[in-house]
Amino acid sequence: MRKIKVIFFAVIFLSFNTNAANSEVIIKKNEDSSREFNIKFTFESSNSVKKNFRLLSNFKKIDRFNPSLVEATIISKDINGVVLKTLFRDCVLFFCRDMIMYESILSYCIDDYHCVINAEVIPNVKSPIKSGQTSWTIKSSKNIDSSQIDYHSSFSANISLPPFFGESIFKKTINRNLMFLKDTIGKY
């Protein structure tokens, strides 16, 4: 009976709307049971464009901006960019799931007021993510000492989600991680 109460209260807690402002998370289930994810998030940061670019392109310490990110390993680095392996872990109650992702990342600044980080998923048998792209655009905002960060990620993955409330939990986890990024990036 106690487990039923715990699950009941967890479902009630998770059903409250905790969407991050200026975020959009769309999940579409395909006929082959894979899912398409499309995530957009925009926020203002008190850091300059260059500072945010340095923080977000420091892949050895990128885990400080995502509570689900357990480990980031640079596989290779050269003039063409970085190949990064990341390990994510998310838990709901006592159920935890690990997910590995490999990405090829190219980061550059156009000038002092506009920087870009582009990542493309590298398919790997160890990863449920089949394909995808992520882009970070860091632009100067109205206040020259601050910046606007636009995040867009779309990917296809073979991820099974629990029935009924699985998508809701996944969306809330993504939104929680986005708000964590927004709240912590200004502290560095």
mmCIF file with all atom_site columns, C-alpha atoms in Angstrom:
data_model
loop_
_atom_site.group_PDB
_atom_site.id
_atom_site.type_symbol
_atom_site.label_atom_id
_atom_site.label_alt_id
_atom_site.label_comp_id
_atom_site.label_asym_id
_atom_site.label_entity_id
_atom_site.label_seq_id
_atom_site.pdbx_PDB_ins_code
_atom_site.Cartn_x
_atom_site.Cartn_y
_atom_site.Cartn_z
_atom_site.occupancy
_atom_site.B_iso_or_equiv
_atom_site.pdbx_formal_charge
_atom_site.auth_seq_id
_atom_site.auth_comp_id
_atom_site.auth_asym_id
_atom_site.auth_atom_id
_atom_site.pdbx_PDB_model_num
ATOM 1   C CA . MET A 1 1   ? 0.000  0.000  0.000   1.00 0.00 ? 1   MET A CA 1
ATOM 2   C CA . ARG A 1 2   ? 2.871  2.366  0.798   1.00 0.00 ? 2   ARG A CA 1
ATOM 3   C CA . LYS A 1 3   ? 4.341  1.939  -2.725  1.00 0.00 ? 3   LYS A CA 1
ATOM 4   C CA . ILE A 1 4   ? 0.977  2.830  -4.232  1.00 0.00 ? 4   ILE A CA 1
ATOM 5   C CA . LYS A 1 5   ? 0.850  6.037  -2.152  1.00 0.00 ? 5   LYS A CA 1
ATOM 6   C CA . VAL A 1 6   ? 4.393  6.974  -3.176  1.00 0.00 ? 6   VAL A CA 1
ATOM 7   C CA . ILE A 1 7   ? 3.618  6.421  -6.859  1.00 0.00 ? 7   ILE A CA 1
ATOM 8   C CA . PHE A 1 8   ? 0.313  8.295  -6.547  1.00 0.00 ? 8   PHE A CA 1
ATOM 9   C CA . PHE A 1 9   ? 1.975  11.347 -4.967  1.00 0.00 ? 9   PHE A CA 1
ATOM 10  C CA . ALA A 1 10  ? 4.802  11.224 -7.508  1.00 0.00 ? 10  ALA A CA 1
ATOM 11  C CA . VAL A 1 11  ? 2.295  11.296 -10.370 1.00 0.00 ? 11  VAL A CA 1
ATOM 12  C CA . ILE A 1 12  ? 0.417  14.200 -8.756  1.00 0.00 ? 12  ILE A CA 1
ATOM 13  C CA . PHE A 1 13  ? 3.683  16.089 -8.158  1.00 0.00 ? 13  PHE A CA 1
ATOM 14  C CA . LEU A 1 14  ? 4.904  15.490 -11.704 1.00 0.00 ? 14  LEU A CA 1
ATOM 15  C CA . SER A 1 15  ? 1.601  16.572 -13.239 1.00 0.00 ? 15  SER A CA 1
ATOM 16  C CA . PHE A 1 16  ? 2.031  20.185 -12.076 1.00 0.00 ? 16  PHE A CA 1
ATOM 17  C CA . ASN A 1 17  ? 3.145  22.434 -14.900 1.00 0.00 ? 17  ASN A CA 1
ATOM 18  C CA . THR A 1 18  ? 6.792  23.361 -14.363 1.00 0.00 ? 18  THR A CA 1
ATOM 19  C CA . ASN A 1 19  ? 7.569  24.457 -17.900 1.00 0.00 ? 19  ASN A CA 1
ATOM 20  C CA . ALA A 1 20  ? 10.487 26.781 -18.286 1.00 0.00 ? 20  ALA A CA 1
ATOM 21  C CA . ALA A 1 21  ? 9.612  30.197 -19.632 1.00 0.00 ? 21  ALA A CA 1
ATOM 22  C CA . ASN A 1 22  ? 10.376 30.496 -23.335 1.00 0.00 ? 22  ASN A CA 1
ATOM 23  C CA . SER A 1 23  ? 10.803 26.763 -23.794 1.00 0.00 ? 23  SER A CA 1
ATOM 24  C CA . GLU A 1 24  ? 9.099  24.325 -26.114 1.00 0.00 ? 24  GLU A CA 1
ATOM 25  C CA . VAL A 1 25  ? 9.440  20.549 -25.961 1.00 0.00 ? 25  VAL A CA 1
ATOM 26  C CA . ILE A 1 26  ? 7.664  18.453 -28.594 1.00 0.00 ? 26  ILE A CA 1
ATOM 27  C CA . ILE A 1 27  ? 7.769  14.654 -28.640 1.00 0.00 ? 27  ILE A CA 1
ATOM 28  C CA . LYS A 1 28  ? 6.340  12.634 -31.521 1.00 0.00 ? 28  LYS A CA 1
ATOM 29  C CA . LYS A 1 29  ? 6.140  8.832  -31.561 1.00 0.00 ? 29  LYS A CA 1
ATOM 30  C CA . ASN A 1 30  ? 6.959  7.193  -34.908 1.00 0.00 ? 30  ASN A CA 1
ATOM 31  C CA . GLU A 1 31  ? 5.460  4.011  -36.360 1.00 0.00 ? 31  GLU A CA 1
ATOM 32  C CA . ASP A 1 32  ? 8.694  2.101  -35.629 1.00 0.00 ? 32  ASP A CA 1
ATOM 33  C CA . SER A 1 33  ? 8.342  3.041  -31.894 1.00 0.00 ? 33  SER A CA 1
ATOM 34  C CA . SER A 1 34  ? 11.222 5.530  -32.093 1.00 0.00 ? 34  SER A CA 1
ATOM 35  C CA . ARG A 1 35  ? 10.543 9.106  -31.071 1.00 0.00 ? 35  ARG A CA 1
ATOM 36  C CA . GLU A 1 36  ? 11.312 12.514 -32.553 1.00 0.00 ? 36  GLU A CA 1
ATOM 37  C CA . PHE A 1 37  ? 12.244 15.241 -30.073 1.00 0.00 ? 37  PHE A CA 1
ATOM 38  C CA . ASN A 1 38  ? 12.267 18.954 -30.805 1.00 0.00 ? 38  ASN A CA 1
ATOM 39  C CA . ILE A 1 39  ? 13.443 21.306 -28.046 1.00 0.00 ? 39  ILE A CA 1
ATOM 40  C CA . LYS A 1 40  ? 13.690 25.099 -28.179 1.00 0.00 ? 40  LYS A CA 1
ATOM 41  C CA . PHE A 1 41  ? 14.764 27.373 -25.350 1.00 0.00 ? 41  PHE A CA 1
ATOM 42  C CA . THR A 1 42  ? 15.689 31.059 -25.222 1.00 0.00 ? 42  THR A CA 1
ATOM 43  C CA . PHE A 1 43  ? 16.878 33.065 -22.243 1.00 0.00 ? 43  PHE A CA 1
ATOM 44  C CA . GLU A 1 44  ? 18.783 36.169 -21.253 1.00 0.00 ? 44  GLU A CA 1
ATOM 45  C CA . SER A 1 45  ? 22.092 35.895 -19.408 1.00 0.00 ? 45  SER A CA 1
ATOM 46  C CA . SER A 1 46  ? 23.937 38.564 -17.467 1.00 0.00 ? 46  SER A CA 1
ATOM 47  C CA . ASN A 1 47  ? 27.228 37.272 -18.942 1.00 0.00 ? 47  ASN A CA 1
ATOM 48  C CA . SER A 1 48  ? 28.773 38.667 -22.096 1.00 0.00 ? 48  SER A CA 1
ATOM 49  C CA . VAL A 1 49  ? 28.635 36.726 -25.361 1.00 0.00 ? 49  VAL A CA 1
ATOM 50  C CA . LYS A 1 50  ? 32.311 35.736 -25.130 1.00 0.00 ? 50  LYS A CA 1
ATOM 51  C CA . LYS A 1 51  ? 32.015 34.575 -21.506 1.00 0.00 ? 51  LYS A CA 1
ATOM 52  C CA . ASN A 1 52  ? 28.970 32.398 -22.231 1.00 0.00 ? 52  ASN A CA 1
ATOM 53  C CA . PHE A 1 53  ? 30.713 31.000 -25.289 1.00 0.00 ? 53  PHE A CA 1
ATOM 54  C CA . ARG A 1 54  ? 33.768 30.057 -23.198 1.00 0.00 ? 54  ARG A CA 1
ATOM 55  C CA . LEU A 1 55  ? 31.564 28.441 -20.538 1.00 0.00 ? 55  LEU A CA 1
ATOM 56  C CA . LEU A 1 56  ? 29.401 26.458 -22.989 1.00 0.00 ? 56  LEU A CA 1
ATOM 57  C CA . SER A 1 57  ? 32.322 25.336 -25.144 1.00 0.00 ? 57  SER A CA 1
ATOM 58  C CA . ASN A 1 58  ? 34.394 24.135 -22.169 1.00 0.00 ? 58  ASN A CA 1
ATOM 59  C CA . PHE A 1 59  ? 33.318 20.527 -22.679 1.00 0.00 ? 59  PHE A CA 1
ATOM 60  C CA . LYS A 1 60  ? 35.470 19.208 -19.822 1.00 0.00 ? 60  LYS A CA 1
ATOM 61  C CA . LYS A 1 61  ? 33.256 21.123 -17.394 1.00 0.00 ? 61  LYS A CA 1
ATOM 62  C CA . ILE A 1 62  ? 29.945 21.159 -19.270 1.00 0.00 ? 62  ILE A CA 1
ATOM 63  C CA . ASP A 1 63  ? 28.331 18.894 -16.657 1.00 0.00 ? 63  ASP A CA 1
ATOM 64  C CA . ARG A 1 64  ? 28.071 21.844 -14.245 1.00 0.00 ? 64  ARG A CA 1
ATOM 65  C CA . PHE A 1 65  ? 25.177 23.177 -16.348 1.00 0.00 ? 65  PHE A CA 1
ATOM 66  C CA . ASN A 1 66  ? 23.088 19.990 -16.586 1.00 0.00 ? 66  ASN A CA 1
ATOM 67  C CA . PRO A 1 67  ? 22.089 17.932 -13.522 1.00 0.00 ? 67  PRO A CA 1
ATOM 68  C CA . SER A 1 68  ? 21.378 14.905 -15.743 1.00 0.00 ? 68  SER A CA 1
ATOM 69  C CA . LEU A 1 69  ? 24.874 14.935 -17.241 1.00 0.00 ? 69  LEU A CA 1
ATOM 70  C CA . VAL A 1 70  ? 27.066 12.499 -15.323 1.00 0.00 ? 70  VAL A CA 1
ATOM 71  C CA . GLU A 1 71  ? 30.176 12.493 -17.499 1.00 0.00 ? 71  GLU A CA 1
ATOM 72  C CA . ALA A 1 72  ? 31.560 14.225 -20.593 1.00 0.00 ? 72  ALA A CA 1
ATOM 73  C CA . THR A 1 73  ? 34.592 12.755 -22.327 1.00 0.00 ? 73  THR A CA 1
ATOM 74  C CA . ILE A 1 74  ? 36.429 14.387 -25.222 1.00 0.00 ? 74  ILE A CA 1
ATOM 75  C CA . ILE A 1 75  ? 37.120 11.556 -27.671 1.00 0.00 ? 75  ILE A CA 1
ATOM 76  C CA . SER A 1 76  ? 39.076 13.715 -30.106 1.00 0.00 ? 76  SER A CA 1
ATOM 77  C CA . LYS A 1 77  ? 39.854 17.358 -30.718 1.00 0.00 ? 77  LYS A CA 1
ATOM 78  C CA . ASP A 1 78  ? 41.319 18.998 -33.802 1.00 0.00 ? 78  ASP A CA 1
ATOM 79  C CA . ILE A 1 79  ? 40.893 21.985 -36.084 1.00 0.00 ? 79  ILE A CA 1
ATOM 80  C CA . ASN A 1 80  ? 37.586 20.554 -37.336 1.00 0.00 ? 80  ASN A CA 1
ATOM 81  C CA . GLY A 1 81  ? 36.056 20.488 -33.851 1.00 0.00 ? 81  GLY A CA 1
ATOM 82  C CA . VAL A 1 82  ? 35.486 18.126 -30.961 1.00 0.00 ? 82  VAL A CA 1
ATOM 83  C CA . VAL A 1 83  ? 34.007 14.652 -30.722 1.00 0.00 ? 83  VAL A CA 1
ATOM 84  C CA . LEU A 1 84  ? 32.297 14.373 -27.355 1.00 0.00 ? 84  LEU A CA 1
ATOM 85  C CA . LYS A 1 85  ? 30.848 11.365 -25.546 1.00 0.00 ? 85  LYS A CA 1
ATOM 86  C CA . THR A 1 86  ? 28.309 12.217 -22.860 1.00 0.00 ? 86  THR A CA 1
ATOM 87  C CA . LEU A 1 87  ? 26.611 10.022 -20.288 1.00 0.00 ? 87  LEU A CA 1
ATOM 88  C CA . PHE A 1 88  ? 23.232 11.146 -18.967 1.00 0.00 ? 88  PHE A CA 1
ATOM 89  C CA . ARG A 1 89  ? 21.378 9.648  -15.987 1.00 0.00 ? 89  ARG A CA 1
ATOM 90  C CA . ASP A 1 90  ? 17.818 10.460 -15.030 1.00 0.00 ? 90  ASP A CA 1
ATOM 91  C CA . CYS A 1 91  ? 15.847 8.957  -12.171 1.00 0.00 ? 91  CYS A CA 1
ATOM 92  C CA . VAL A 1 92  ? 12.153 8.953  -11.362 1.00 0.00 ? 92  VAL A CA 1
ATOM 93  C CA . LEU A 1 93  ? 11.494 7.628  -7.905  1.00 0.00 ? 93  LEU A CA 1
ATOM 94  C CA . PHE A 1 94  ? 13.740 4.570  -7.788  1.00 0.00 ? 94  PHE A CA 1
ATOM 95  C CA . PHE A 1 95  ? 13.928 3.955  -11.559 1.00 0.00 ? 95  PHE A CA 1
ATOM 96  C CA . CYS A 1 96  ? 17.072 5.275  -13.222 1.00 0.00 ? 96  CYS A CA 1
ATOM 97  C CA . ARG A 1 97  ? 18.089 5.276  -16.875 1.00 0.00 ? 97  ARG A CA 1
ATOM 98  C CA . ASP A 1 98  ? 21.517 5.907  -18.391 1.00 0.00 ? 98  ASP A CA 1
ATOM 99  C CA . MET A 1 99  ? 21.905 7.204  -21.924 1.00 0.00 ? 99  MET A CA 1
ATOM 100 C CA . ILE A 1 100 ? 25.121 7.659  -23.891 1.00 0.00 ? 100 ILE A CA 1
ATOM 101 C CA . MET A 1 101 ? 25.403 10.146 -26.743 1.00 0.00 ? 101 MET A CA 1
ATOM 102 C CA . TYR A 1 102 ? 28.224 10.872 -29.190 1.00 0.00 ? 102 TYR A CA 1
ATOM 103 C CA . GLU A 1 103 ? 28.431 14.257 -30.929 1.00 0.00 ? 103 GLU A CA 1
ATOM 104 C CA . SER A 1 104 ? 30.672 16.063 -33.371 1.00 0.00 ? 104 SER A CA 1
ATOM 105 C CA . ILE A 1 105 ? 30.835 19.698 -32.259 1.00 0.00 ? 105 ILE A CA 1
ATOM 106 C CA . LEU A 1 106 ? 32.008 22.796 -34.093 1.00 0.00 ? 106 LEU A CA 1
ATOM 107 C CA . SER A 1 107 ? 32.126 26.044 -32.108 1.00 0.00 ? 107 SER A CA 1
ATOM 108 C CA . TYR A 1 108 ? 33.138 29.487 -33.332 1.00 0.00 ? 108 TYR A CA 1
ATOM 109 C CA . CYS A 1 109 ? 32.489 33.205 -32.954 1.00 0.00 ? 109 CYS A CA 1
ATOM 110 C CA . ILE A 1 110 ? 31.530 35.372 -35.886 1.00 0.00 ? 110 ILE A CA 1
ATOM 111 C CA . ASP A 1 111 ? 32.551 38.477 -33.933 1.00 0.00 ? 111 ASP A CA 1
ATOM 112 C CA . ASP A 1 112 ? 32.448 39.718 -30.321 1.00 0.00 ? 112 ASP A CA 1
ATOM 113 C CA . TYR A 1 113 ? 28.639 39.846 -30.442 1.00 0.00 ? 113 TYR A CA 1
ATOM 114 C CA . HIS A 1 114 ? 27.666 36.523 -32.021 1.00 0.00 ? 114 HIS A CA 1
ATOM 115 C CA . CYS A 1 115 ? 28.953 32.992 -31.296 1.00 0.00 ? 115 CYS A CA 1
ATOM 116 C CA . VAL A 1 116 ? 27.669 29.582 -32.362 1.00 0.00 ? 116 VAL A CA 1
ATOM 117 C CA . ILE A 1 117 ? 28.038 26.014 -31.128 1.00 0.00 ? 117 ILE A CA 1
ATOM 118 C CA . ASN A 1 118 ? 26.753 23.341 -33.536 1.00 0.00 ? 118 ASN A CA 1
ATOM 119 C CA . ALA A 1 119 ? 26.604 19.658 -32.663 1.00 0.00 ? 119 ALA A CA 1
ATOM 120 C CA . GLU A 1 120 ? 25.625 16.684 -34.768 1.00 0.00 ? 120 GLU A CA 1
ATOM 121 C CA . VAL A 1 121 ? 24.865 13.262 -33.332 1.00 0.00 ? 121 VAL A CA 1
ATOM 122 C CA . ILE A 1 122 ? 27.207 10.484 -34.357 1.00 0.00 ? 122 ILE A CA 1
ATOM 123 C CA . PRO A 1 123 ? 25.192 7.241  -34.466 1.00 0.00 ? 123 PRO A CA 1
ATOM 124 C CA . ASN A 1 124 ? 26.698 4.517  -32.270 1.00 0.00 ? 124 ASN A CA 1
ATOM 125 C CA . VAL A 1 125 ? 25.467 1.068  -31.235 1.00 0.00 ? 125 VAL A CA 1
ATOM 126 C CA . LYS A 1 126 ? 25.895 2.063  -27.556 1.00 0.00 ? 126 LYS A CA 1
ATOM 127 C CA . SER A 1 127 ? 23.535 5.018  -27.972 1.00 0.00 ? 127 SER A CA 1
ATOM 128 C CA . PRO A 1 128 ? 19.740 5.013  -28.443 1.00 0.00 ? 128 PRO A CA 1
ATOM 129 C CA . ILE A 1 129 ? 20.010 8.293  -30.365 1.00 0.00 ? 129 ILE A CA 1
ATOM 130 C CA . LYS A 1 130 ? 19.907 7.592  -34.108 1.00 0.00 ? 130 LYS A CA 1
ATOM 131 C CA . SER A 1 131 ? 20.385 11.120 -35.436 1.00 0.00 ? 131 SER A CA 1
ATOM 132 C CA . GLY A 1 132 ? 20.104 14.713 -34.403 1.00 0.00 ? 132 GLY A CA 1
ATOM 133 C CA . GLN A 1 133 ? 21.431 18.241 -34.364 1.00 0.00 ? 133 GLN A CA 1
ATOM 134 C CA . THR A 1 134 ? 21.812 20.847 -31.654 1.00 0.00 ? 134 THR A CA 1
ATOM 135 C CA . SER A 1 135 ? 22.692 24.510 -32.011 1.00 0.00 ? 135 SER A CA 1
ATOM 136 C CA . TRP A 1 136 ? 23.482 27.190 -29.489 1.00 0.00 ? 136 TRP A CA 1
ATOM 137 C CA . THR A 1 137 ? 23.393 30.779 -30.700 1.00 0.00 ? 137 THR A CA 1
ATOM 138 C CA . ILE A 1 138 ? 24.801 33.340 -28.298 1.00 0.00 ? 138 ILE A CA 1
ATOM 139 C CA . LYS A 1 139 ? 24.096 36.921 -29.291 1.00 0.00 ? 139 LYS A CA 1
ATOM 140 C CA . SER A 1 140 ? 24.478 40.247 -27.645 1.00 0.00 ? 140 SER A CA 1
ATOM 141 C CA . SER A 1 141 ? 21.274 41.565 -26.151 1.00 0.00 ? 141 SER A CA 1
ATOM 142 C CA . LYS A 1 142 ? 20.111 45.123 -25.666 1.00 0.00 ? 142 LYS A CA 1
ATOM 143 C CA . ASN A 1 143 ? 22.480 45.584 -22.741 1.00 0.00 ? 143 ASN A CA 1
ATOM 144 C CA . ILE A 1 144 ? 25.952 45.197 -24.320 1.00 0.00 ? 144 ILE A CA 1
ATOM 145 C CA . ASP A 1 145 ? 27.285 43.393 -21.222 1.00 0.00 ? 145 ASP A CA 1
ATOM 146 C CA . SER A 1 146 ? 24.625 40.683 -21.374 1.00 0.00 ? 146 SER A CA 1
ATOM 147 C CA . SER A 1 147 ? 23.575 38.150 -23.978 1.00 0.00 ? 147 SER A CA 1
ATOM 148 C CA . GLN A 1 148 ? 20.713 36.090 -25.313 1.00 0.00 ? 148 GLN A CA 1
ATOM 149 C CA . ILE A 1 149 ? 21.146 32.337 -25.642 1.00 0.00 ? 149 ILE A CA 1
ATOM 150 C CA . ASP A 1 150 ? 19.019 30.399 -28.123 1.00 0.00 ? 150 ASP A CA 1
ATOM 151 C CA . TYR A 1 151 ? 19.113 26.599 -27.850 1.00 0.00 ? 151 TYR A CA 1
ATOM 152 C CA . HIS A 1 152 ? 17.555 24.305 -30.435 1.00 0.00 ? 152 HIS A CA 1
ATOM 153 C CA . SER A 1 153 ? 17.859 20.537 -30.483 1.00 0.00 ? 153 SER A CA 1
ATOM 154 C CA . SER A 1 154 ? 16.088 17.997 -32.654 1.00 0.00 ? 154 SER A CA 1
ATOM 155 C CA . PHE A 1 155 ? 16.880 14.314 -32.531 1.00 0.00 ? 155 PHE A CA 1
ATOM 156 C CA . SER A 1 156 ? 15.493 10.871 -33.225 1.00 0.00 ? 156 SER A CA 1
ATOM 157 C CA . ALA A 1 157 ? 15.941 8.159  -30.618 1.00 0.00 ? 157 ALA A CA 1
ATOM 158 C CA . ASN A 1 158 ? 14.885 4.647  -29.709 1.00 0.00 ? 158 ASN A CA 1
ATOM 159 C CA . ILE A 1 159 ? 13.784 5.567  -26.204 1.00 0.00 ? 159 ILE A CA 1
ATOM 160 C CA . SER A 1 160 ? 10.926 3.815  -24.510 1.00 0.00 ? 160 SER A CA 1
ATOM 161 C CA . LEU A 1 161 ? 8.938  5.965  -22.123 1.00 0.00 ? 161 LEU A CA 1
ATOM 162 C CA . PRO A 1 162 ? 6.570  4.603  -19.479 1.00 0.00 ? 162 PRO A CA 1
ATOM 163 C CA . PRO A 1 163 ? 2.919  4.629  -20.552 1.00 0.00 ? 163 PRO A CA 1
ATOM 164 C CA . PHE A 1 164 ? 0.524  7.387  -19.426 1.00 0.00 ? 164 PHE A CA 1
ATOM 165 C CA . PHE A 1 165 ? 2.943  9.854  -17.816 1.00 0.00 ? 165 PHE A CA 1
ATOM 166 C CA . GLY A 1 166 ? 6.301  8.994  -19.437 1.00 0.00 ? 166 GLY A CA 1
ATOM 167 C CA . GLU A 1 167 ? 6.294  11.868 -21.941 1.00 0.00 ? 167 GLU A CA 1
ATOM 168 C CA . SER A 1 168 ? 5.261  14.318 -19.247 1.00 0.00 ? 168 SER A CA 1
ATOM 169 C CA . ILE A 1 169 ? 8.117  13.214 -16.993 1.00 0.00 ? 169 ILE A CA 1
ATOM 170 C CA . PHE A 1 170 ? 10.594 13.439 -19.887 1.00 0.00 ? 170 PHE A CA 1
ATOM 171 C CA . LYS A 1 171 ? 9.416  16.967 -20.764 1.00 0.00 ? 171 LYS A CA 1
ATOM 172 C CA . LYS A 1 172 ? 9.633  18.084 -17.145 1.00 0.00 ? 172 LYS A CA 1
ATOM 173 C CA . THR A 1 173 ? 13.158 16.685 -16.875 1.00 0.00 ? 173 THR A CA 1
ATOM 174 C CA . ILE A 1 174 ? 14.217 18.601 -19.990 1.00 0.00 ? 174 ILE A CA 1
ATOM 175 C CA . ASN A 1 175 ? 12.595 21.794 -18.689 1.00 0.00 ? 175 ASN A CA 1
ATOM 176 C CA . ARG A 1 176 ? 14.205 21.311 -15.267 1.00 0.00 ? 176 ARG A CA 1
ATOM 177 C CA . ASN A 1 177 ? 17.618 20.952 -16.935 1.00 0.00 ? 177 ASN A CA 1
ATOM 178 C CA . LEU A 1 178 ? 17.043 24.058 -19.080 1.00 0.00 ? 178 LEU A CA 1
ATOM 179 C CA . MET A 1 179 ? 16.067 26.123 -16.047 1.00 0.00 ? 179 MET A CA 1
ATOM 180 C CA . PHE A 1 180 ? 19.110 24.796 -14.187 1.00 0.00 ? 180 PHE A CA 1
ATOM 181 C CA . LEU A 1 181 ? 21.304 26.025 -17.060 1.00 0.00 ? 181 LEU A CA 1
ATOM 182 C CA . LYS A 1 182 ? 19.615 29.424 -17.019 1.00 0.00 ? 182 LYS A CA 1
ATOM 183 C CA . ASP A 1 183 ? 19.992 29.737 -13.256 1.00 0.00 ? 183 ASP A CA 1
ATOM 184 C CA . THR A 1 184 ? 23.607 28.565 -13.005 1.00 0.00 ? 184 THR A CA 1
ATOM 185 C CA . ILE A 1 185 ? 25.387 30.023 -16.042 1.00 0.00 ? 185 ILE A CA 1
ATOM 186 C CA . GLY A 1 186 ? 25.354 33.518 -14.525 1.00 0.00 ? 186 GLY A CA 1
ATOM 187 C CA . LYS A 1 187 ? 27.119 32.221 -11.395 1.00 0.00 ? 187 LYS A CA 1
ATOM 188 C CA . TYR A 1 188 ? 30.356 31.556 -13.299 1.00 0.00 ? 188 TYR A CA 1
#
